[in-house]
mmCIF file of C-alpha atoms in Angstrom:
data_model
loop_
_atom_site.group_PDB
_atom_site.id
_atom_site.type_symbol
_atom_site.label_atom_id
_atom_site.label_comp_id
_atom_site.label_asym_id
_atom_site.label_seq_id
_atom_site.Cartn_x
_atom_site.Cartn_y
_atom_site.Cartn_z
ATOM 1 C CA UNK A 1360 -39.733 -15.013 -23.693
ATOM 2 C CA UNK A 1361 -42.593 -13.909 -22.066
ATOM 3 C CA UNK A 1362 -46.263 -13.088 -23.084
ATOM 4 C CA UNK A 1363 -47.455 -10.699 -25.063
ATOM 5 C CA UNK A 1364 -50.946 -9.455 -25.496
ATOM 6 C CA UNK A 1365 -53.715 -12.049 -24.518
ATOM 7 C CA UNK A 1366 -56.290 -13.604 -26.964
ATOM 8 C CA UNK A 1367 -59.675 -13.823 -25.173
ATOM 9 C CA UNK A 1368 -61.678 -16.747 -26.685
ATOM 10 C CA UNK A 1369 -64.072 -16.383 -24.074
ATOM 11 C CA UNK A 1370 -65.099 -19.076 -21.968
ATOM 12 C CA UNK A 1371 -66.134 -22.614 -23.253
ATOM 13 C CA UNK A 1372 -69.248 -23.968 -22.077
ATOM 14 C CA UNK A 1373 -68.457 -26.389 -19.356
ATOM 15 C CA UNK A 1374 -65.032 -25.206 -18.869
ATOM 16 C CA UNK A 1375 -63.028 -22.797 -16.263
ATOM 17 C CA UNK A 1376 -59.711 -22.039 -14.552
ATOM 18 C CA UNK A 1377 -59.063 -23.379 -11.568
ATOM 19 C CA UNK A 1378 -57.029 -21.583 -9.353
ATOM 20 C CA UNK A 1379 -55.472 -23.212 -5.903
ATOM 21 C CA UNK A 1380 -57.889 -22.931 -2.826
ATOM 22 C CA UNK A 1381 -55.579 -21.403 -0.824
ATOM 23 C CA UNK A 1382 -53.941 -18.304 -2.897
ATOM 24 C CA UNK A 1383 -49.988 -19.047 -3.186
ATOM 25 C CA UNK A 1384 -49.139 -15.430 -4.248
ATOM 26 C CA UNK A 1385 -50.578 -13.699 -1.212
ATOM 27 C CA UNK A 1386 -53.646 -12.593 -2.648
ATOM 28 C CA UNK A 1387 -51.806 -11.359 -6.004
ATOM 29 C CA UNK A 1388 -54.556 -13.559 -8.287
ATOM 30 C CA UNK A 1389 -54.989 -11.594 -11.630
ATOM 31 C CA UNK A 1390 -58.592 -11.727 -12.837
ATOM 32 C CA UNK A 1391 -58.405 -13.275 -16.558
ATOM 33 C CA UNK A 1392 -60.226 -10.508 -18.343
ATOM 34 C CA UNK A 1393 -58.262 -7.530 -16.533
ATOM 35 C CA UNK A 1394 -54.653 -9.033 -16.747
ATOM 36 C CA UNK A 1395 -53.665 -7.647 -19.962
ATOM 37 C CA UNK A 1396 -51.744 -4.426 -18.961
ATOM 38 C CA UNK A 1397 -50.087 -6.220 -16.175
ATOM 39 C CA UNK A 1398 -49.287 -8.794 -18.667
ATOM 40 C CA UNK A 1399 -47.387 -6.512 -20.758
ATOM 41 C CA UNK A 1400 -45.721 -4.313 -17.621
ATOM 42 C CA UNK A 1401 -44.561 -7.016 -15.859
ATOM 43 C CA UNK A 1402 -43.530 -9.880 -17.954
ATOM 44 C CA UNK A 1403 -43.186 -7.816 -21.389
ATOM 45 C CA UNK A 1404 -39.889 -9.616 -21.647
ATOM 46 C CA UNK A 1405 -39.912 -10.420 -25.309
ATOM 47 C CA UNK A 1406 -41.711 -7.455 -26.149
ATOM 48 C CA UNK A 1407 -38.707 -5.249 -24.873
ATOM 49 C CA UNK A 1408 -36.239 -7.681 -26.211
ATOM 50 C CA UNK A 1409 -37.687 -7.841 -29.654
ATOM 51 C CA UNK A 1410 -37.976 -4.347 -29.819
ATOM 52 C CA UNK A 1411 -33.990 -4.233 -29.470
ATOM 53 C CA UNK A 1412 -33.574 -6.721 -31.608
ATOM 54 C CA UNK A 1413 -35.749 -5.177 -34.132
ATOM 55 C CA UNK A 1414 -33.563 -1.742 -33.530
ATOM 56 C CA UNK A 1415 -30.196 -3.473 -34.018
ATOM 57 C CA UNK A 1416 -30.871 -6.061 -36.415
ATOM 58 C CA UNK A 1417 -34.175 -6.211 -38.146
ATOM 59 C CA UNK A 1418 -35.116 -5.922 -41.721
ATOM 60 C CA UNK A 1419 -35.830 -8.931 -43.280
ATOM 61 C CA UNK A 1420 -39.090 -10.267 -43.752
ATOM 62 C CA UNK A 1421 -40.310 -12.685 -40.760
ATOM 63 C CA UNK A 1422 -43.247 -14.337 -42.890
ATOM 64 C CA UNK A 1423 -42.741 -17.404 -44.316
ATOM 65 C CA UNK A 1424 -41.072 -18.428 -47.680
ATOM 66 C CA UNK A 1425 -43.183 -19.077 -50.523
ATOM 67 C CA UNK A 1426 -41.361 -22.479 -50.833
ATOM 68 C CA UNK A 1427 -41.920 -23.141 -47.655
ATOM 69 C CA UNK A 1428 -45.771 -22.482 -47.903
ATOM 70 C CA UNK A 1429 -46.873 -22.923 -51.088
ATOM 71 C CA UNK A 1430 -48.012 -19.601 -51.468
ATOM 72 C CA UNK A 1431 -48.866 -18.196 -54.870
ATOM 73 C CA UNK A 1432 -49.795 -22.126 -56.385
ATOM 74 C CA UNK A 1433 -52.634 -22.645 -54.241
ATOM 75 C CA UNK A 1434 -51.350 -25.291 -52.105
ATOM 76 C CA UNK A 1435 -51.386 -26.142 -48.364
ATOM 77 C CA UNK A 1436 -48.024 -25.798 -46.304
ATOM 78 C CA UNK A 1437 -46.002 -28.351 -46.005
ATOM 79 C CA UNK A 1438 -45.597 -30.039 -43.063
ATOM 80 C CA UNK A 1439 -42.191 -31.008 -41.470
ATOM 81 C CA UNK A 1440 -42.141 -34.048 -38.733
ATOM 82 C CA UNK A 1441 -40.676 -33.203 -35.963
ATOM 83 C CA UNK A 1442 -40.909 -36.702 -34.661
ATOM 84 C CA UNK A 1443 -37.998 -38.741 -33.084
ATOM 85 C CA UNK A 1444 -35.582 -39.713 -36.267
ATOM 86 C CA UNK A 1445 -33.024 -41.723 -34.511
ATOM 87 C CA UNK A 1446 -30.117 -39.239 -34.541
ATOM 88 C CA UNK A 1447 -28.653 -38.447 -31.463
ATOM 89 C CA UNK A 1448 -28.900 -35.207 -30.303
ATOM 90 C CA UNK A 1449 -25.185 -33.256 -29.975
ATOM 91 C CA UNK A 1450 -22.796 -34.206 -27.338
ATOM 92 C CA UNK A 1451 -20.863 -31.095 -27.539
ATOM 93 C CA UNK A 1452 -21.471 -27.737 -25.557
ATOM 94 C CA UNK A 1453 -20.298 -24.192 -25.627
ATOM 95 C CA UNK A 1454 -20.555 -22.050 -22.216
ATOM 96 C CA UNK A 1455 -23.313 -24.397 -21.388
ATOM 97 C CA UNK A 1456 -25.294 -24.209 -24.747
ATOM 98 C CA UNK A 1457 -25.697 -27.261 -26.947
ATOM 99 C CA UNK A 1458 -23.107 -27.002 -30.058
ATOM 100 C CA UNK A 1459 -21.854 -29.010 -32.963
ATOM 101 C CA UNK A 1460 -25.023 -29.220 -35.232
ATOM 102 C CA UNK A 1461 -24.586 -30.777 -38.511
ATOM 103 C CA UNK A 1462 -24.600 -29.085 -41.451
ATOM 104 C CA UNK A 1463 -28.270 -30.309 -42.455
ATOM 105 C CA UNK A 1464 -31.717 -29.213 -42.303
ATOM 106 C CA UNK A 1465 -32.164 -31.439 -39.178
ATOM 107 C CA UNK A 1466 -29.174 -29.662 -37.861
ATOM 108 C CA UNK A 1467 -30.402 -26.135 -38.442
ATOM 109 C CA UNK A 1468 -33.724 -27.215 -36.728
ATOM 110 C CA UNK A 1469 -31.562 -28.471 -33.620
ATOM 111 C CA UNK A 1470 -29.614 -25.068 -33.264
ATOM 112 C CA UNK A 1471 -32.857 -23.028 -33.566
ATOM 113 C CA UNK A 1472 -34.595 -24.854 -30.925
ATOM 114 C CA UNK A 1473 -31.799 -25.712 -28.441
ATOM 115 C CA UNK A 1474 -31.264 -21.407 -29.159
ATOM 116 C CA UNK A 1475 -34.629 -20.586 -28.373
ATOM 117 C CA UNK A 1476 -34.188 -22.210 -25.195
ATOM 118 C CA UNK A 1477 -30.799 -20.793 -24.190
ATOM 119 C CA UNK A 1478 -32.393 -17.188 -25.606
ATOM 120 C CA UNK A 1479 -35.695 -17.487 -23.414
ATOM 121 C CA UNK A 1480 -33.375 -18.377 -19.871
ATOM 122 C CA UNK A 1481 -32.953 -16.627 -16.511
ATOM 123 C CA UNK A 1482 -29.037 -16.250 -17.710
ATOM 124 C CA UNK A 1483 -30.656 -13.304 -20.398
ATOM 125 C CA UNK A 1484 -31.769 -11.240 -17.330
ATOM 126 C CA UNK A 1485 -28.064 -11.142 -15.770
ATOM 127 C CA UNK A 1486 -25.461 -8.769 -17.746
ATOM 128 C CA UNK A 1487 -22.445 -11.421 -18.071
ATOM 129 C CA UNK A 1488 -24.377 -14.452 -18.897
ATOM 130 C CA UNK A 1489 -26.448 -12.276 -21.377
ATOM 131 C CA UNK A 1490 -23.276 -11.472 -22.995
ATOM 132 C CA UNK A 1491 -21.994 -14.973 -22.867
ATOM 133 C CA UNK A 1492 -25.407 -16.282 -24.531
ATOM 134 C CA UNK A 1493 -25.401 -13.721 -27.086
ATOM 135 C CA UNK A 1494 -21.708 -13.834 -27.988
ATOM 136 C CA UNK A 1495 -22.205 -18.125 -28.138
ATOM 137 C CA UNK A 1496 -25.434 -17.993 -30.369
ATOM 138 C CA UNK A 1497 -25.035 -15.161 -32.380
ATOM 139 C CA UNK A 1498 -22.873 -14.591 -35.104
ATOM 140 C CA UNK A 1499 -19.754 -12.007 -34.598
ATOM 141 C CA UNK A 1500 -21.611 -9.222 -36.237
ATOM 142 C CA UNK A 1501 -24.989 -9.416 -34.691
ATOM 143 C CA UNK A 1502 -23.818 -9.964 -31.349
ATOM 144 C CA UNK A 1503 -21.591 -6.839 -31.914
ATOM 145 C CA UNK A 1504 -25.151 -5.026 -32.918
ATOM 146 C CA UNK A 1505 -27.187 -6.312 -30.089
ATOM 147 C CA UNK A 1506 -25.091 -5.762 -27.261
ATOM 148 C CA UNK A 1507 -25.738 -2.697 -26.431
ATOM 149 C CA UNK A 1508 -29.680 -2.835 -27.085
ATOM 150 C CA UNK A 1509 -30.385 -5.771 -25.139
ATOM 151 C CA UNK A 1510 -28.187 -4.069 -22.125
ATOM 152 C CA UNK A 1511 -30.728 -1.105 -22.500
ATOM 153 C CA UNK A 1512 -33.763 -3.351 -22.677
ATOM 154 C CA UNK A 1513 -33.046 -5.296 -19.456
ATOM 155 C CA UNK A 1514 -32.454 -2.079 -17.434
ATOM 156 C CA UNK A 1515 -32.380 -2.086 -13.715
ATOM 157 C CA UNK A 1516 -35.931 -0.383 -14.027
ATOM 158 C CA UNK A 1517 -37.292 -3.229 -16.365
ATOM 159 C CA UNK A 1518 -35.602 -6.192 -13.991
ATOM 160 C CA UNK A 1519 -37.293 -4.063 -11.170
ATOM 161 C CA UNK A 1520 -40.461 -4.392 -12.849
ATOM 162 C CA UNK A 1521 -40.088 -8.238 -12.833
ATOM 163 C CA UNK A 1522 -39.138 -7.922 -9.122
ATOM 164 C CA UNK A 1523 -35.260 -8.517 -9.878
ATOM 165 C CA UNK A 1524 -33.057 -6.637 -8.455
ATOM 166 C CA UNK A 1525 -30.348 -4.530 -10.577
ATOM 167 C CA UNK A 1526 -28.195 -7.591 -11.181
ATOM 168 C CA UNK A 1527 -30.896 -9.822 -12.268
ATOM 169 C CA UNK A 1528 -31.189 -11.594 -8.897
ATOM 170 C CA UNK A 1529 -34.589 -12.615 -7.251
ATOM 171 C CA UNK A 1530 -35.483 -11.665 -3.617
ATOM 172 C CA UNK A 1531 -33.930 -14.527 -1.027
ATOM 173 C CA UNK A 1532 -36.867 -17.076 -0.908
ATOM 174 C CA UNK A 1533 -38.150 -16.214 -4.250
ATOM 175 C CA UNK A 1534 -37.621 -18.473 -7.860
ATOM 176 C CA UNK A 1535 -37.417 -16.364 -10.769
ATOM 177 C CA UNK A 1536 -38.974 -18.381 -13.631
ATOM 178 C CA UNK A 1537 -38.285 -17.946 -17.695
ATOM 179 C CA UNK A 1538 -38.058 -20.833 -19.921
ATOM 180 C CA UNK A 1539 -38.804 -21.590 -23.345
ATOM 181 C CA UNK A 1540 -40.164 -25.262 -24.302
ATOM 182 C CA UNK A 1541 -39.958 -25.984 -27.859
ATOM 183 C CA UNK A 1542 -43.580 -27.797 -29.060
ATOM 184 C CA UNK A 1543 -42.030 -28.365 -32.966
ATOM 185 C CA UNK A 1544 -39.766 -26.700 -35.531
ATOM 186 C CA UNK A 1545 -40.117 -26.085 -39.384
ATOM 187 C CA UNK A 1546 -37.387 -25.220 -42.556
ATOM 188 C CA UNK A 1547 -38.630 -22.276 -44.302
ATOM 189 C CA UNK A 1548 -35.403 -22.196 -46.193
ATOM 190 C CA UNK A 1549 -32.171 -23.662 -46.314
ATOM 191 C CA UNK A 1550 -29.114 -24.118 -48.505
ATOM 192 C CA UNK A 1551 -26.522 -25.629 -46.856
ATOM 193 C CA UNK A 1552 -24.851 -22.137 -45.772
ATOM 194 C CA UNK A 1553 -27.840 -20.342 -44.144
ATOM 195 C CA UNK A 1554 -31.249 -21.568 -43.202
ATOM 196 C CA UNK A 1555 -34.749 -20.101 -41.702
ATOM 197 C CA UNK A 1556 -35.980 -22.045 -39.149
ATOM 198 C CA UNK A 1557 -39.253 -21.068 -36.926
ATOM 199 C CA UNK A 1558 -39.460 -22.463 -33.788
ATOM 200 C CA UNK A 1559 -43.585 -23.020 -32.273
ATOM 201 C CA UNK A 1560 -43.046 -22.657 -28.194
ATOM 202 C CA UNK A 1561 -44.558 -22.563 -25.017
ATOM 203 C CA UNK A 1562 -43.027 -19.892 -22.654
ATOM 204 C CA UNK A 1563 -43.099 -19.764 -18.926
ATOM 205 C CA UNK A 1564 -42.138 -16.615 -16.838
ATOM 206 C CA UNK A 1565 -42.739 -15.046 -13.509
ATOM 207 C CA UNK A 1566 -41.925 -14.862 -10.063
ATOM 208 C CA UNK A 1567 -42.639 -17.792 -7.497
ATOM 209 C CA UNK A 1568 -42.817 -17.140 -3.864
ATOM 210 C CA UNK A 1569 -45.285 -16.162 -1.161
ATOM 211 C CA UNK A 1570 -44.068 -12.762 -1.619
ATOM 212 C CA UNK A 1571 -44.867 -13.105 -5.228
ATOM 213 C CA UNK A 1572 -47.306 -10.532 -6.967
ATOM 214 C CA UNK A 1573 -46.356 -11.725 -10.325
ATOM 215 C CA UNK A 1574 -47.503 -15.521 -10.479
ATOM 216 C CA UNK A 1575 -45.623 -17.716 -13.115
ATOM 217 C CA UNK A 1576 -47.575 -17.518 -16.418
ATOM 218 C CA UNK A 1577 -47.467 -19.174 -19.520
ATOM 219 C CA UNK A 1578 -47.613 -17.696 -23.230
ATOM 220 C CA UNK A 1579 -47.286 -19.456 -26.708
ATOM 221 C CA UNK A 1580 -45.138 -17.630 -29.291
ATOM 222 C CA UNK A 1581 -43.639 -18.602 -32.289
ATOM 223 C CA UNK A 1582 -39.578 -17.613 -32.960
ATOM 224 C CA UNK A 1583 -37.801 -17.409 -36.456
ATOM 225 C CA UNK A 1584 -34.126 -17.629 -36.509
ATOM 226 C CA UNK A 1585 -32.289 -16.692 -39.598
ATOM 227 C CA UNK A 1586 -28.958 -19.143 -39.484
ATOM 228 C CA UNK A 1587 -26.123 -18.953 -40.996
ATOM 229 C CA UNK A 1588 -23.312 -22.011 -41.179
ATOM 230 C CA UNK A 1589 -19.932 -20.341 -39.564
ATOM 231 C CA UNK A 1590 -16.885 -21.912 -38.310
ATOM 232 C CA UNK A 1591 -18.579 -25.227 -37.857
ATOM 233 C CA UNK A 1592 -21.813 -24.545 -36.718
ATOM 234 C CA UNK A 1593 -25.075 -22.924 -37.142
ATOM 235 C CA UNK A 1594 -25.384 -19.275 -35.578
ATOM 236 C CA UNK A 1595 -28.059 -16.948 -35.198
ATOM 237 C CA UNK A 1596 -28.054 -13.812 -38.303
ATOM 238 C CA UNK A 1597 -31.586 -12.490 -37.380
ATOM 239 C CA UNK A 1598 -34.473 -13.154 -35.407
ATOM 240 C CA UNK A 1599 -37.961 -12.360 -34.992
ATOM 241 C CA UNK A 1600 -41.195 -13.309 -32.698
ATOM 242 C CA UNK A 1601 -44.691 -13.281 -33.272
ATOM 243 C CA UNK A 1602 -48.042 -14.100 -30.856
ATOM 244 C CA UNK A 1603 -48.958 -17.796 -31.075
ATOM 245 C CA UNK A 1604 -50.316 -19.784 -32.389
ATOM 246 C CA UNK A 1605 -52.623 -20.350 -28.688
ATOM 247 C CA UNK A 1606 -54.592 -22.991 -27.929
ATOM 248 C CA UNK A 1607 -57.639 -22.605 -25.852
ATOM 249 C CA UNK A 1608 -56.639 -23.144 -22.240
ATOM 250 C CA UNK A 1609 -57.668 -26.145 -20.480
ATOM 251 C CA UNK A 1610 -59.244 -26.470 -17.042
ATOM 252 C CA UNK A 1611 -56.244 -27.081 -14.904
ATOM 253 C CA UNK A 1612 -55.894 -26.024 -11.297
ATOM 254 C CA UNK A 1613 -52.803 -23.436 -10.851
ATOM 255 C CA UNK A 1614 -50.430 -25.224 -8.587
ATOM 256 C CA UNK A 1615 -49.001 -22.798 -5.706
ATOM 257 C CA UNK A 1616 -45.863 -21.428 -5.722
ATOM 258 C CA UNK A 1617 -43.658 -23.884 -3.632
ATOM 259 C CA UNK A 1618 -45.021 -26.335 -6.276
ATOM 260 C CA UNK A 1619 -43.614 -23.872 -8.845
ATOM 261 C CA UNK A 1620 -40.284 -23.749 -7.279
ATOM 262 C CA UNK A 1621 -39.915 -27.196 -6.582
ATOM 263 C CA UNK A 1622 -40.508 -28.175 -10.145
ATOM 264 C CA UNK A 1623 -38.440 -25.758 -11.382
ATOM 265 C CA UNK A 1624 -35.629 -26.981 -9.338
ATOM 266 C CA UNK A 1625 -36.211 -30.336 -9.909
ATOM 267 C CA UNK A 1626 -37.316 -30.428 -13.951
ATOM 268 C CA UNK A 1627 -33.900 -29.665 -16.058
ATOM 269 C CA UNK A 1628 -34.648 -28.866 -19.483
ATOM 270 C CA UNK A 1629 -33.482 -30.782 -22.490
ATOM 271 C CA UNK A 1630 -30.844 -30.985 -25.691
ATOM 272 C CA UNK A 1631 -33.242 -30.658 -28.368
ATOM 273 C CA UNK A 1632 -32.659 -33.370 -31.574
ATOM 274 C CA UNK A 1633 -35.181 -32.011 -33.749
#
């Protein structure tokens, strides 16, 4: 869950990106227009992960179906409300991941949103927790196909580029951040036993700490899941990602590293109902 290539929208009149007056990352502040190579190298988690998934699991079209978009009939794309529905989120968990989603379109949306959160977490950077996450979220067949490619993607060399050791641990005094924050979901197809759900999300990734040279950055992605109803729950059979849609950055002051670390420790995630 990491940024891909950046989109250069130019600098809107009267808008500037503000950084802390005292650089919290030891002079590691990266120029806005020269950061693409660093982003791709250092926070290219999704790029490698999706390459692994593509190698083992891809082959379908990840574009919205004509039924969902109205393609071919001149209609505008149909919208799907993601407002609060009054339906309680699931209360059961498997391996710390929400589970037991209902066999409905809303249940499929909830599953996709929660699975995106799990697969975008720091647990994916450690072998044992990654295997547990993949085994819980994916179908047995998909998990079997993906395990080896994912282990290869999360190699020691790759982890080192993120500032992690070979076991996926951050240096003492630093906090590694990897989070997916769903903004909305939409059902592209559904027939009761399968569903295709897209999750639009904001991703955070990077190392927070006084010695970090790669501050926590944000990116916008869309993650599409092909779900199957298996043994009483929704499971991921295949998935794909693409960049955006990304809004124009606001005039926000970047937080100091200790503020980011404190926020990550204090603010937990959600169980997404829809």
